[in-house]
Every structure is written in structure tokens, then in C-alpha cells.
Coordinates of C-alpha atoms in Angstrom, one line a residue:
M1 CA 55.8 6.8 34.8
L2 CA 57.0 9.3 32.2
K3 CA 56.5 6.7 29.5
R4 CA 52.8 6.1 30.6
L5 CA 52.1 9.8 30.7
L6 CA 53.7 10.3 27.3
L7 CA 51.7 7.4 25.9
A8 CA 48.5 8.7 27.3
A9 CA 49.2 12.2 25.8
L10 CA 49.9 10.6 22.4
V11 CA 46.7 8.6 22.5
A12 CA 44.7 11.6 23.5
A13 CA 46.3 13.7 20.7
A14 CA 45.6 11.0 18.1
A15 CA 42.0 10.7 19.3
W16 CA 41.5 14.5 19.1
V17 CA 43.0 14.6 15.5
A18 CA 40.8 11.6 14.4
W19 CA 37.7 13.2 15.9
R20 CA 38.5 16.7 14.4
Y21 CA 39.6 15.7 10.9
W22 CA 38.1 12.3 10.2
P23 CA 35.6 12.6 7.3
T24 CA 32.0 12.0 8.2
D25 CA 29.2 11.0 5.9
A26 CA 27.3 14.0 4.5
P27 CA 23.6 13.8 5.0
Q28 CA 21.9 12.2 2.0
A29 CA 19.1 14.0 0.1
P30 CA 15.7 12.3 0.8
S31 CA 14.6 9.8 -1.9
A32 CA 11.6 10.5 -4.1
E33 CA 9.6 8.0 -2.1
M34 CA 10.5 9.7 1.2
Q35 CA 9.6 13.1 -0.2
T36 CA 6.3 11.8 -1.4
L37 CA 5.5 10.4 2.0
T38 CA 6.4 13.5 3.9
A39 CA 5.0 16.2 1.5
T40 CA 2.2 18.4 2.7
G41 CA -0.5 19.8 0.5
N42 CA 1.4 23.0 -0.1
G43 CA 4.5 21.3 -1.3
T44 CA 6.6 21.8 1.9
Q45 CA 8.0 19.0 3.9
K46 CA 6.7 17.9 7.3
A47 CA 8.6 15.9 9.9
G48 CA 7.5 12.4 10.3
L49 CA 8.5 8.8 10.7
A50 CA 9.2 6.8 7.5
L51 CA 9.9 3.1 7.3
K52 CA 11.4 1.2 4.4
A53 CA 10.2 -2.2 3.1
I54 CA 7.3 -2.8 5.5
T55 CA 4.8 -5.7 5.9
L56 CA 1.5 -5.4 7.7
N57 CA -0.8 -8.3 8.5
Q58 CA -4.4 -8.6 9.7
G59 CA -5.9 -11.8 11.0
E60 CA -8.9 -13.1 12.8
G61 CA -9.7 -16.4 14.6
G62 CA -6.2 -17.7 13.9
L63 CA -6.5 -17.1 10.1
E64 CA -4.6 -14.4 8.2
I65 CA -7.1 -12.2 6.4
W66 CA -4.6 -10.0 4.4
R67 CA -1.0 -9.1 4.1
L68 CA 0.2 -5.8 2.8
K69 CA 3.7 -5.0 1.7
A70 CA 5.0 -1.6 0.7
T71 CA 8.4 -0.1 -0.4
W72 CA 7.9 2.8 2.1
A73 CA 5.5 3.8 4.8
G74 CA 5.2 7.1 6.7
M75 CA 3.1 8.3 9.6
E76 CA 0.5 11.1 9.2
S77 CA 0.9 13.2 12.3
R78 CA -2.4 15.0 12.1
Q79 CA -4.7 12.2 11.2
G80 CA -2.9 9.2 12.8
G81 CA -2.9 7.2 9.6
V82 CA -0.1 5.5 7.6
L83 CA 0.8 6.5 4.1
V84 CA 2.3 3.7 1.9
H85 CA 4.2 3.8 -1.4
Q86 CA 3.7 1.0 -3.9
P87 CA 1.4 -1.1 -1.7
R88 CA 0.9 -4.8 -2.6
L89 CA -2.0 -6.5 -0.8
T90 CA -2.7 -10.2 -0.7
Y91 CA -6.2 -10.9 0.5
F92 CA -6.9 -14.6 1.5
M93 CA -10.2 -15.9 0.2
N94 CA -10.5 -18.5 2.9
Q95 CA -13.5 -20.3 1.4
D96 CA -11.3 -22.0 -1.2
N97 CA -7.7 -20.9 -0.3
T98 CA -7.4 -18.6 -3.3
E99 CA -5.5 -15.3 -3.1
L100 CA -6.7 -11.9 -4.4
H101 CA -3.9 -9.5 -5.2
V102 CA -4.2 -5.7 -5.2
S103 CA -1.5 -3.2 -6.3
A104 CA -1.4 0.6 -6.6
D105 CA 1.0 3.5 -6.8
S106 CA 0.2 4.6 -3.2
G107 CA -2.2 4.3 -0.4
D108 CA -3.2 5.1 3.1
I109 CA -4.3 3.1 6.1
D110 CA -6.8 4.2 8.8
Q111 CA -6.5 1.5 11.4
D112 CA -9.2 2.9 13.7
K113 CA -11.8 2.8 10.9
Q114 CA -10.4 -0.4 9.4
I115 CA -10.0 1.3 5.9
L116 CA -7.3 0.8 3.4
R117 CA -7.3 3.2 0.4
F118 CA -5.3 2.3 -2.8
I119 CA -4.6 5.3 -5.0
G120 CA -3.4 5.5 -8.6
N121 CA -3.1 2.6 -11.2
V122 CA -5.1 0.3 -8.9
A123 CA -5.2 -3.3 -10.2
V124 CA -7.1 -6.2 -8.5
D125 CA -6.4 -9.8 -9.7
L126 CA -8.2 -12.9 -8.7
E127 CA -7.2 -15.9 -10.8
N128 CA -6.7 -13.9 -14.0
R129 CA -9.9 -11.8 -13.6
F130 CA -9.0 -8.2 -13.3
L131 CA -10.6 -5.0 -11.9
T132 CA -8.7 -1.7 -12.5
G133 CA -9.3 1.9 -11.6
S134 CA -7.9 5.0 -10.0
L135 CA -9.1 4.5 -6.4
L136 CA -10.0 1.4 -4.4
V137 CA -11.4 1.5 -0.8
Y138 CA -11.2 -1.7 1.3
T139 CA -13.4 -1.6 4.4
G140 CA -12.5 -4.3 7.0
K141 CA -15.8 -4.0 8.9
D142 CA -17.8 -5.5 6.1
R143 CA -14.9 -6.9 4.1
S144 CA -15.8 -5.0 0.9
M145 CA -13.7 -3.4 -1.9
T146 CA -15.2 -0.4 -3.6
F147 CA -14.2 1.5 -6.7
P148 CA -16.1 4.8 -6.0
D149 CA -14.7 6.5 -9.2
G150 CA -15.5 3.6 -11.5
A151 CA -13.6 0.5 -12.7
D152 CA -12.8 -1.5 -15.7
F153 CA -13.1 -5.3 -15.5
Q154 CA -11.8 -8.2 -17.6
G155 CA -12.1 -11.9 -17.3
E156 CA -12.3 -14.9 -19.6
G157 CA -14.5 -14.0 -22.5
V158 CA -15.9 -10.8 -20.9
S159 CA -14.9 -7.2 -20.2
G160 CA -16.6 -4.0 -19.3
R161 CA -16.7 -0.9 -17.1
A162 CA -19.0 0.9 -14.6
D163 CA -19.1 4.2 -12.8
H164 CA -19.2 2.5 -9.3
V165 CA -18.2 -1.0 -8.4
Q166 CA -18.5 -2.8 -5.0
W167 CA -17.2 -6.3 -4.2
L168 CA -18.5 -8.0 -1.1
L169 CA -15.6 -10.4 -0.5
N170 CA -17.3 -12.7 2.0
N171 CA -20.0 -13.8 -0.4
R172 CA -18.2 -12.9 -3.7
V173 CA -21.0 -10.6 -4.9
I174 CA -19.9 -7.8 -7.2
T175 CA -22.4 -4.9 -7.8
A176 CA -21.9 -2.4 -10.6
D177 CA -23.9 0.9 -10.8
G178 CA -24.0 3.7 -13.4
N179 CA -23.2 3.4 -17.1
V180 CA -22.6 -0.3 -16.8
Q181 CA -21.1 -1.7 -20.0
V182 CA -20.4 -5.4 -20.6
N183 CA -18.7 -6.8 -23.7
F184 CA -18.8 -10.6 -24.3
E185 CA -16.2 -12.1 -26.6
N186 CA -17.5 -12.1 -30.2
S187 CA -20.7 -10.3 -29.2
P188 CA -21.9 -6.7 -29.3
A189 CA -21.6 -4.6 -26.1
V190 CA -24.5 -4.7 -23.6
S191 CA -25.1 -1.4 -21.7
S192 CA -27.3 -0.4 -18.8
G193 CA -27.7 2.9 -17.0
G194 CA -28.7 1.0 -13.8
S195 CA -27.2 -1.7 -11.7
E196 CA -25.8 -5.2 -12.5
K197 CA -24.8 -8.0 -10.2
E198 CA -22.4 -10.9 -10.9

């Protein structure tokens, strides 16, 4: 009995010493991505949920419409949206099984309104035809991509820019408005103050 009591006391003492003096991991400083996702407008941090390496999908009628991957995502507590860092979107053009790719520095998702916004160094690629700009808004209700602040475009033998560009993905119509400039390879630039359609 004395041996059992002594053994129990020894185990308890060892457990107490281990608990009291065992080194614990110090809290890590938040990464730059995490700080970006949780920063408020005045530079302070707000509490929130952040997820690393996420994938979001949307489908309809058994077909996948788009897939979005991001290095980080965080919840906006006030607006109920999701902020994403380095989003990469694959949009499936189901008419002919081609894939449209979108990348940006950051973005936000408003699921209720079916809106995805891509912000900073936005690039859209469809079979080596490119649209680039600072802001792209994808609207799921009408399946459109809009560059409200203008975009540059480049494809085989043609390049240009416009102040406002909208792409209706279902019927593949691109509308460009305001200071439209089109450059054909080995030809002088064509300019228009109005609207052009491709």
C-alpha cells in the first residue's frame, strides 16, 4: 500500500513539474495575409474568422459554373461577406468546355447578391486572349464580368483599352464604352469616344 501511495505521489509531482515548467509555444505574430484580411479602415485589427487555402465552387443543374481558390479567406463581420487573398477563379464556358481564368491580388464575395469582386492587378485569360484592369465585378445573376474602371485587352493581332468593359459570358458579347482604342497588328490605332462590341 505504501508503495502505491508513494508511486501515486511521484506521478503527481512529475505531472505538476511538467505542467509548470514545460515550454509552451509562444503565440505567433499574424502573417501579412492575415493582417490584410482582418484590418479595418482605420488600420486597427478586428476579430474575425480566417481560413487558409480555401476552395469555393458554384454549380447549377449538375454543372460546375466556377471554382475559386484563394490563399486566405476571412469573414467580414459587419457586411456578412468573405474577403479573399490572391483569388484564382476558373469559370467554365460550358458551350465548348473552355476555361476562363481570373486572378487578382484580393477580392470579396457577397453570396446574397451573387457578386464576386476582384481587386488589384486583375487578369482575365481565355485561350491567350487577355483583359487586365484594377477592378473586376462578376455578377452571378446575369453571368457578366465588368471592369467599371476600364481595362486593357490583348489577343492575337489586336490590343486596346476602354474606360468601361462588360463581358456577357453566356453569349460571349464584350461591350466597351468610353475612349475605346483598338490597335491592329501592323495598323494604326482606331479610336472611338463611344461604344464598341466584339
